Amino acid sequence: MSEGSRGSSLAFGQVVIGPPGSGKTTYCHAMSTFLGRLGRSVAVVNLDPANEALPCPCALDIAELVTLPDVMASLGLGPNGGLIYCMEYLEANADWLRDRLQGLRGHYVLFDCPGQVELYTHHQALKNVFAQLAKWNFRLAAVHLVDSHYCTDPGKFISVLCTSLSTMLHVELPHVNVLSKMDLIEQYGKLAFNLDYYTEVLDLSYLVDHLASDPFFRNFRRLNEKLVEVIEDYSLVSFVPLNVQDKQSMRRVMQAVDKANGYSFGDQEHRSLEALMSAAVGADFHFSSTLAVQEKYVQSQDKAVEEEVMDL
């Protein structure tokens, strides 16, 4: 089979990446259910050899090829070294992946990826797998999940911004950064700024000033200023807020991803002009999506204050 004939028809999908605990598997399950209700044929592919507690059946599981416990036991590697070996093994056995994916043609594919950060910042194996998928006519967008609770800590948020930027530059796919678990953010304390400050990554000098009020970070002000300059010079990082329990939030993320991988502009679905334009907007889309979540966040804060007053 020639390289071109392996994927004569286009296939669309998402590679879901992010650090451990950011909600990748939960997102894949929720998004597959959401898209299925819209009439799409969705398939979930598990590429995480350490993921043994899948909430729903997968159309394809890397465990058929390699598992992390087996690698650790046979090669004497730790979890990090074992995951890197598994991804290199997957890259070396790309034919296995290609053959299994042939049966999923006609499906919208969600690739649930491992949570090891270095796989997306500087290691080549998974990046090369994504490049192979592109050669097989998969049109993919990277959905990078970040736990929203990092917004409550300025130091951690700057770290998240650096990681997100590094991931975007290394993976080399159309990219959508997502703040996950927005329904839980109020459990970690009040935000220093409005939510749109974090989603749109506005003037970060205010964040540096906020950090300077902390005696520990005061000594690292110049370092933080330089890190912020790098992030702002590239001007690439922004976030879409997500609550998987909220249909409107899921719809906004879906629209952002459909725009990124080109699904919105194909003929996979009969869409009205209004639906097409709603997926194609730029800053207005991000503003409206952020505003909706911001309103819910403010309402939850106001309710908490009222309860405290009543207790008094």
Tab-separated table of N, CA and C in Angstrom, residues 14-120:
chain	number	residue	atom	x	y	z
A	14	GLN	N	-8.689	14.709	17.571
A	14	GLN	CA	-7.974	15.492	18.579
A	14	GLN	C	-6.944	14.607	19.267
A	15	VAL	N	-5.776	15.162	19.538
A	15	VAL	CA	-4.827	14.512	20.435
A	15	VAL	C	-4.924	15.259	21.764
A	16	VAL	N	-5.347	14.559	22.792
A	16	VAL	CA	-5.622	15.172	24.086
A	16	VAL	C	-4.405	14.985	24.974
A	17	ILE	N	-3.747	16.104	25.280
A	17	ILE	CA	-2.498	16.066	26.025
A	17	ILE	C	-2.611	16.937	27.260
A	18	GLY	N	-1.619	16.837	28.131
A	18	GLY	CA	-1.615	17.639	29.346
A	18	GLY	C	-0.978	16.881	30.489
A	19	PRO	N	-0.672	17.564	31.582
A	19	PRO	CA	-0.009	16.921	32.728
A	19	PRO	C	-0.916	15.916	33.422
A	20	PRO	N	-0.350	15.062	34.275
A	20	PRO	CA	-1.169	14.087	35.007
A	20	PRO	C	-2.226	14.787	35.848
A	21	GLY	N	-3.423	14.213	35.880
A	21	GLY	CA	-4.492	14.752	36.703
A	21	GLY	C	-5.234	15.928	36.113
A	22	SER	N	-4.932	16.282	34.873
A	22	SER	CA	-5.604	17.435	34.257
A	22	SER	C	-6.970	17.073	33.697
A	23	GLY	N	-7.299	15.785	33.652
A	23	GLY	CA	-8.636	15.368	33.230
A	23	GLY	C	-8.730	14.924	31.791
A	24	LYS	N	-7.657	14.376	31.235
A	24	LYS	CA	-7.643	13.987	29.814
A	24	LYS	C	-8.638	12.871	29.526
A	25	THR	N	-8.609	11.811	30.320
A	25	THR	CA	-9.508	10.678	30.083
A	25	THR	C	-10.961	11.078	30.311
A	26	THR	N	-11.205	11.859	31.339
A	26	THR	CA	-12.559	12.363	31.587
A	26	THR	C	-13.030	13.212	30.416
A	27	TYR	N	-12.143	14.045	29.897
A	27	TYR	CA	-12.484	14.886	28.749
A	27	TYR	C	-12.836	14.024	27.541
A	28	CYS	N	-12.024	13.003	27.261
A	28	CYS	CA	-12.284	12.133	26.101
A	28	CYS	C	-13.649	11.461	26.212
A	29	HIS	N	-13.966	10.994	27.417
A	29	HIS	CA	-15.256	10.337	27.625
A	29	HIS	C	-16.399	11.328	27.434
A	30	ALA	N	-16.257	12.528	28.039
A	30	ALA	CA	-17.317	13.533	27.943
A	30	ALA	C	-17.472	14.048	26.514
A	31	MET	N	-16.347	14.299	25.838
A	31	MET	CA	-16.414	14.836	24.479
A	31	MET	C	-16.950	13.793	23.505
A	32	SER	N	-16.591	12.531	23.679
A	32	SER	CA	-17.109	11.491	22.787
A	32	SER	C	-18.625	11.358	22.947
A	33	THR	N	-19.107	11.444	24.191
A	33	THR	CA	-20.549	11.391	24.433
A	33	THR	C	-21.245	12.602	23.828
A	34	PHE	N	-20.647	13.774	24.009
A	34	PHE	CA	-21.231	15.017	23.496
A	34	PHE	C	-21.301	14.999	21.972
A	35	LEU	N	-20.201	14.625	21.319
A	35	LEU	CA	-20.180	14.593	19.855
A	35	LEU	C	-21.098	13.500	19.312
A	36	GLY	N	-21.188	12.383	20.037
A	36	GLY	CA	-22.084	11.309	19.610
A	36	GLY	C	-23.528	11.758	19.570
A	37	ARG	N	-23.917	12.590	20.533
A	37	ARG	CA	-25.287	13.102	20.561
A	37	ARG	C	-25.539	14.085	19.421
A	38	LEU	N	-24.476	14.647	18.871
A	38	LEU	CA	-24.611	15.544	17.725
A	38	LEU	C	-24.629	14.784	16.405
A	39	GLY	N	-24.466	13.472	16.478
A	39	GLY	CA	-24.536	12.662	15.275
A	39	GLY	C	-23.201	12.249	14.693
A	40	ARG	N	-22.110	12.570	15.354
A	40	ARG	CA	-20.806	12.159	14.836
A	40	ARG	C	-20.485	10.736	15.286
A	41	SER	N	-19.817	10.010	14.423
A	41	SER	CA	-19.298	8.692	14.788
A	41	SER	C	-17.932	8.908	15.427
A	42	VAL	N	-17.837	8.663	16.723
A	42	VAL	CA	-16.641	8.994	17.488
A	42	VAL	C	-15.961	7.717	17.963
A	43	ALA	N	-14.625	7.712	17.883
A	43	ALA	CA	-13.837	6.599	18.404
A	43	ALA	C	-12.763	7.156	19.328
A	44	VAL	N	-12.601	6.535	20.490
A	44	VAL	CA	-11.562	6.923	21.443
A	44	VAL	C	-10.409	5.942	21.332
A	45	VAL	N	-9.203	6.481	21.170
A	45	VAL	CA	-7.995	5.661	21.082
A	45	VAL	C	-7.126	5.968	22.292
A	46	ASN	N	-6.876	4.970	23.116
A	46	ASN	CA	-6.042	5.159	24.303
A	46	ASN	C	-4.575	4.931	23.953
A	47	LEU	N	-3.769	5.998	24.021
A	47	LEU	CA	-2.332	5.894	23.770
A	47	LEU	C	-1.525	5.987	25.055
A	48	ASP	N	-2.193	5.878	26.199
A	48	ASP	CA	-1.514	5.944	27.492
A	48	ASP	C	-1.324	4.533	28.041
A	49	PRO	N	-0.101	4.007	28.008
A	49	PRO	CA	0.121	2.632	28.474
A	49	PRO	C	-0.018	2.475	29.981
A	50	ALA	N	-0.138	3.604	30.711
A	50	ALA	CA	-0.318	3.537	32.162
A	50	ALA	C	-1.771	3.682	32.563
A	51	ASN	N	-2.647	3.895	31.592
A	51	ASN	CA	-4.059	4.129	31.874
A	51	ASN	C	-4.793	2.795	31.937
A	52	GLU	N	-5.015	2.318	33.157
A	52	GLU	CA	-5.645	1.009	33.341
A	52	GLU	C	-7.093	1.111	33.791
A	53	ALA	N	-7.543	2.324	34.123
A	53	ALA	CA	-8.916	2.502	34.620
A	53	ALA	C	-9.690	3.355	33.627
A	54	LEU	N	-10.021	2.792	32.487
A	54	LEU	CA	-10.739	3.525	31.459
A	54	LEU	C	-12.226	3.575	31.807
A	55	PRO	N	-12.843	4.764	31.773
A	55	PRO	CA	-14.257	4.873	32.150
A	55	PRO	C	-15.211	4.298	31.118
A	56	CYS	N	-14.721	4.093	29.895
A	56	CYS	CA	-15.576	3.540	28.855
A	56	CYS	C	-14.711	2.736	27.886
A	57	PRO	N	-15.302	1.812	27.148
A	57	PRO	CA	-14.517	1.012	26.200
A	57	PRO	C	-13.875	1.888	25.128
A	58	CYS	N	-12.666	1.504	24.717
A	58	CYS	CA	-11.948	2.217	23.670
A	58	CYS	C	-11.989	1.419	22.376
A	59	ALA	N	-12.011	2.139	21.266
A	59	ALA	CA	-11.976	1.458	19.970
A	59	ALA	C	-10.610	0.848	19.723
A	60	LEU	N	-9.578	1.425	20.346
A	60	LEU	CA	-8.209	0.945	20.190
A	60	LEU	C	-7.440	1.290	21.458
A	61	ASP	N	-6.695	0.323	21.968
A	61	ASP	CA	-5.961	0.509	23.217
A	61	ASP	C	-4.509	0.110	23.000
A	62	ILE	N	-3.583	0.977	23.388
A	62	ILE	CA	-2.164	0.684	23.231
A	62	ILE	C	-1.744	-0.519	24.068
A	63	ALA	N	-2.568	-0.897	25.057
A	63	ALA	CA	-2.258	-2.062	25.879
A	63	ALA	C	-2.177	-3.342	25.040
A	64	GLU	N	-2.796	-3.332	23.840
A	64	GLU	CA	-2.658	-4.476	22.940
A	64	GLU	C	-1.227	-4.603	22.423
A	65	LEU	N	-0.485	-3.490	22.459
A	65	LEU	CA	0.897	-3.484	21.967
A	65	LEU	C	1.905	-3.515	23.097
A	66	VAL	N	1.731	-2.655	24.096
A	66	VAL	CA	2.691	-2.550	25.191
A	66	VAL	C	1.993	-1.932	26.393
A	67	THR	N	2.404	-2.348	27.599
A	67	THR	CA	1.875	-1.759	28.825
A	67	THR	C	3.027	-1.296	29.701
A	68	LEU	N	2.790	-0.271	30.474
A	68	LEU	CA	3.841	0.264	31.339
A	68	LEU	C	4.290	-0.728	32.415
A	69	PRO	N	3.383	-1.433	33.109
A	69	PRO	CA	3.848	-2.392	34.125
A	69	PRO	C	4.772	-3.467	33.536
A	70	ASP	N	4.466	-3.955	32.335
A	70	ASP	CA	5.320	-4.969	31.723
A	70	ASP	C	6.704	-4.412	31.420
A	71	VAL	N	6.757	-3.174	30.918
A	71	VAL	CA	8.042	-2.551	30.596
A	71	VAL	C	8.861	-2.330	31.863
A	72	MET	N	8.225	-1.841	32.910
A	72	MET	CA	8.935	-1.596	34.171
A	72	MET	C	9.472	-2.889	34.767
A	73	ALA	N	8.670	-3.954	34.678
A	73	ALA	CA	9.085	-5.227	35.257
A	73	ALA	C	10.204	-5.886	34.455
A	74	SER	N	10.115	-5.829	33.129
A	74	SER	CA	11.089	-6.540	32.293
A	74	SER	C	12.389	-5.772	32.104
A	75	LEU	N	12.327	-4.449	32.119
A	75	LEU	CA	13.529	-3.638	31.861
A	75	LEU	C	14.063	-2.932	33.099
A	76	GLY	N	13.351	-3.051	34.204
A	76	GLY	CA	13.819	-2.422	35.432
A	76	GLY	C	13.772	-0.908	35.390
A	77	LEU	N	12.819	-0.342	34.675
A	77	LEU	CA	12.699	1.103	34.547
A	77	LEU	C	11.665	1.650	35.526
A	78	GLY	N	11.810	2.929	35.833
A	78	GLY	CA	10.813	3.605	36.640
A	78	GLY	C	9.651	4.067	35.782
A	79	PRO	N	8.659	4.718	36.389
A	79	PRO	CA	7.475	5.154	35.617
A	79	PRO	C	7.825	6.110	34.476
A	80	ASN	N	8.694	7.083	34.720
A	80	ASN	CA	9.025	8.048	33.674
A	80	ASN	C	9.801	7.404	32.531
A	81	GLY	N	10.844	6.644	32.895
A	81	GLY	CA	11.631	5.958	31.873
A	81	GLY	C	10.794	4.938	31.128
A	82	GLY	N	9.879	4.270	31.836
A	82	GLY	CA	9.020	3.287	31.198
A	82	GLY	C	8.083	3.914	30.187
A	83	LEU	N	7.511	5.082	30.515
A	83	LEU	CA	6.614	5.758	29.580
A	83	LEU	C	7.348	6.200	28.316
A	84	ILE	N	8.551	6.723	28.500
A	84	ILE	CA	9.339	7.137	27.337
A	84	ILE	C	9.646	5.933	26.448
A	85	TYR	N	9.993	4.802	27.072
A	85	TYR	CA	10.259	3.585	26.293
A	85	TYR	C	9.003	3.160	25.529
A	86	CYS	N	7.849	3.225	26.189
A	86	CYS	CA	6.599	2.818	25.535
A	86	CYS	C	6.308	3.680	24.307
A	87	MET	N	6.546	4.975	24.421
A	87	MET	CA	6.294	5.863	23.285
A	87	MET	C	7.294	5.623	22.156
A	88	GLU	N	8.535	5.331	22.514
A	88	GLU	CA	9.521	4.981	21.486
A	88	GLU	C	9.167	3.646	20.826
A	89	TYR	N	8.609	2.734	21.615
A	89	TYR	CA	8.180	1.443	21.070
A	89	TYR	C	6.991	1.629	20.123
A	90	LEU	N	6.085	2.529	20.497
A	90	LEU	CA	4.948	2.831	19.624
A	90	LEU	C	5.434	3.453	18.314
A	91	GLU	N	6.386	4.369	18.412
A	91	GLU	CA	6.933	4.986	17.201
A	91	GLU	C	7.578	3.939	16.302
A	92	ALA	N	8.306	3.006	16.903
A	92	ALA	CA	8.984	1.964	16.122
A	92	ALA	C	7.989	0.986	15.502
A	93	ASN	N	6.800	0.892	16.081
A	93	ASN	CA	5.770	-0.025	15.566
A	93	ASN	C	4.588	0.762	14.999
A	94	ALA	N	4.900	1.802	14.238
A	94	ALA	CA	3.863	2.652	13.661
A	94	ALA	C	2.942	1.861	12.729
A	95	ASP	N	3.461	0.807	12.111
A	95	ASP	CA	2.619	-0.001	11.228
A	95	ASP	C	1.461	-0.636	11.993
A	96	TRP	N	1.724	-1.027	13.242
A	96	TRP	CA	0.659	-1.591	14.074
A	96	TRP	C	-0.462	-0.568	14.260
A	97	LEU	N	-0.072	0.672	14.562
A	97	LEU	CA	-1.060	1.728	14.768
A	97	LEU	C	-1.807	2.030	13.478
A	98	ARG	N	-1.082	2.099	12.367
A	98	ARG	CA	-1.722	2.394	11.081
A	98	ARG	C	-2.750	1.334	10.722
A	99	ASP	N	-2.394	0.066	10.902
A	99	ASP	CA	-3.317	-1.017	10.547
A	99	ASP	C	-4.577	-0.987	11.416
A	100	ARG	N	-4.405	-0.698	12.712
A	100	ARG	CA	-5.573	-0.655	13.606
A	100	ARG	C	-6.472	0.539	13.287
A	101	LEU	N	-5.860	1.639	12.876
A	101	LEU	CA	-6.648	2.833	12.581
A	101	LEU	C	-7.421	2.719	11.275
A	102	GLN	N	-7.017	1.797	10.411
A	102	GLN	CA	-7.744	1.608	9.155
A	102	GLN	C	-9.214	1.283	9.400
A	103	GLY	N	-9.464	0.549	10.469
A	103	GLY	CA	-10.842	0.175	10.788
A	103	GLY	C	-11.663	1.309	11.366
A	104	LEU	N	-11.018	2.455	11.640
A	104	LEU	CA	-11.722	3.587	12.238
A	104	LEU	C	-11.971	4.699	11.229
A	105	ARG	N	-11.727	4.429	9.941
A	105	ARG	CA	-11.996	5.445	8.927
A	105	ARG	C	-13.479	5.801	8.938
A	106	GLY	N	-13.761	7.072	8.813
A	106	GLY	CA	-15.137	7.538	8.907
A	106	GLY	C	-15.511	7.975	10.306
A	107	HIS	N	-14.611	7.771	11.271
A	107	HIS	CA	-14.853	8.189	12.649
A	107	HIS	C	-14.081	9.462	12.974
A	108	TYR	N	-14.616	10.217	13.890
A	108	TYR	CA	-13.903	11.341	14.490
A	108	TYR	C	-13.139	10.751	15.670
A	109	VAL	N	-11.805	10.882	15.687
A	109	VAL	CA	-10.973	10.115	16.626
A	109	VAL	C	-10.418	11.016	17.725
A	110	LEU	N	-10.577	10.561	18.967
A	110	LEU	CA	-9.987	11.226	20.129
A	110	LEU	C	-8.839	10.371	20.640
A	111	PHE	N	-7.618	10.902	20.586
A	111	PHE	CA	-6.435	10.185	21.052
A	111	PHE	C	-6.137	10.625	22.489
A	112	ASP	N	-6.315	9.712	23.427
A	112	ASP	CA	-6.035	9.977	24.846
A	112	ASP	C	-4.568	9.665	25.107
A	113	CYS	N	-3.762	10.697	25.342
A	113	CYS	CA	-2.305	10.549	25.399
A	113	CYS	C	-1.788	10.515	26.836
A	114	PRO	N	-0.531	10.072	27.041
A	114	PRO	CA	0.047	10.010	28.386
A	114	PRO	C	0.181	11.396	29.005
A	115	GLY	N	0.424	11.420	30.320
A	115	GLY	CA	0.501	12.690	31.031
A	115	GLY	C	1.899	13.157	31.354
A	116	GLN	N	2.928	12.520	30.812
A	116	GLN	CA	4.298	12.918	31.117
A	116	GLN	C	4.661	14.168	30.310
A	117	VAL	N	4.976	15.248	31.011
A	117	VAL	CA	5.125	16.559	30.369
A	117	VAL	C	6.254	16.568	29.359
A	118	GLU	N	7.372	15.898	29.666
A	118	GLU	CA	8.520	15.965	28.759
A	118	GLU	C	8.249	15.321	27.403
A	119	LEU	N	7.217	14.490	27.313
A	119	LEU	CA	6.849	13.914	26.019
A	119	LEU	C	6.367	14.992	25.044
A	120	TYR	N	5.918	16.134	25.577
A	120	TYR	CA	5.374	17.199	24.730
A	120	TYR	C	6.244	18.450	24.696
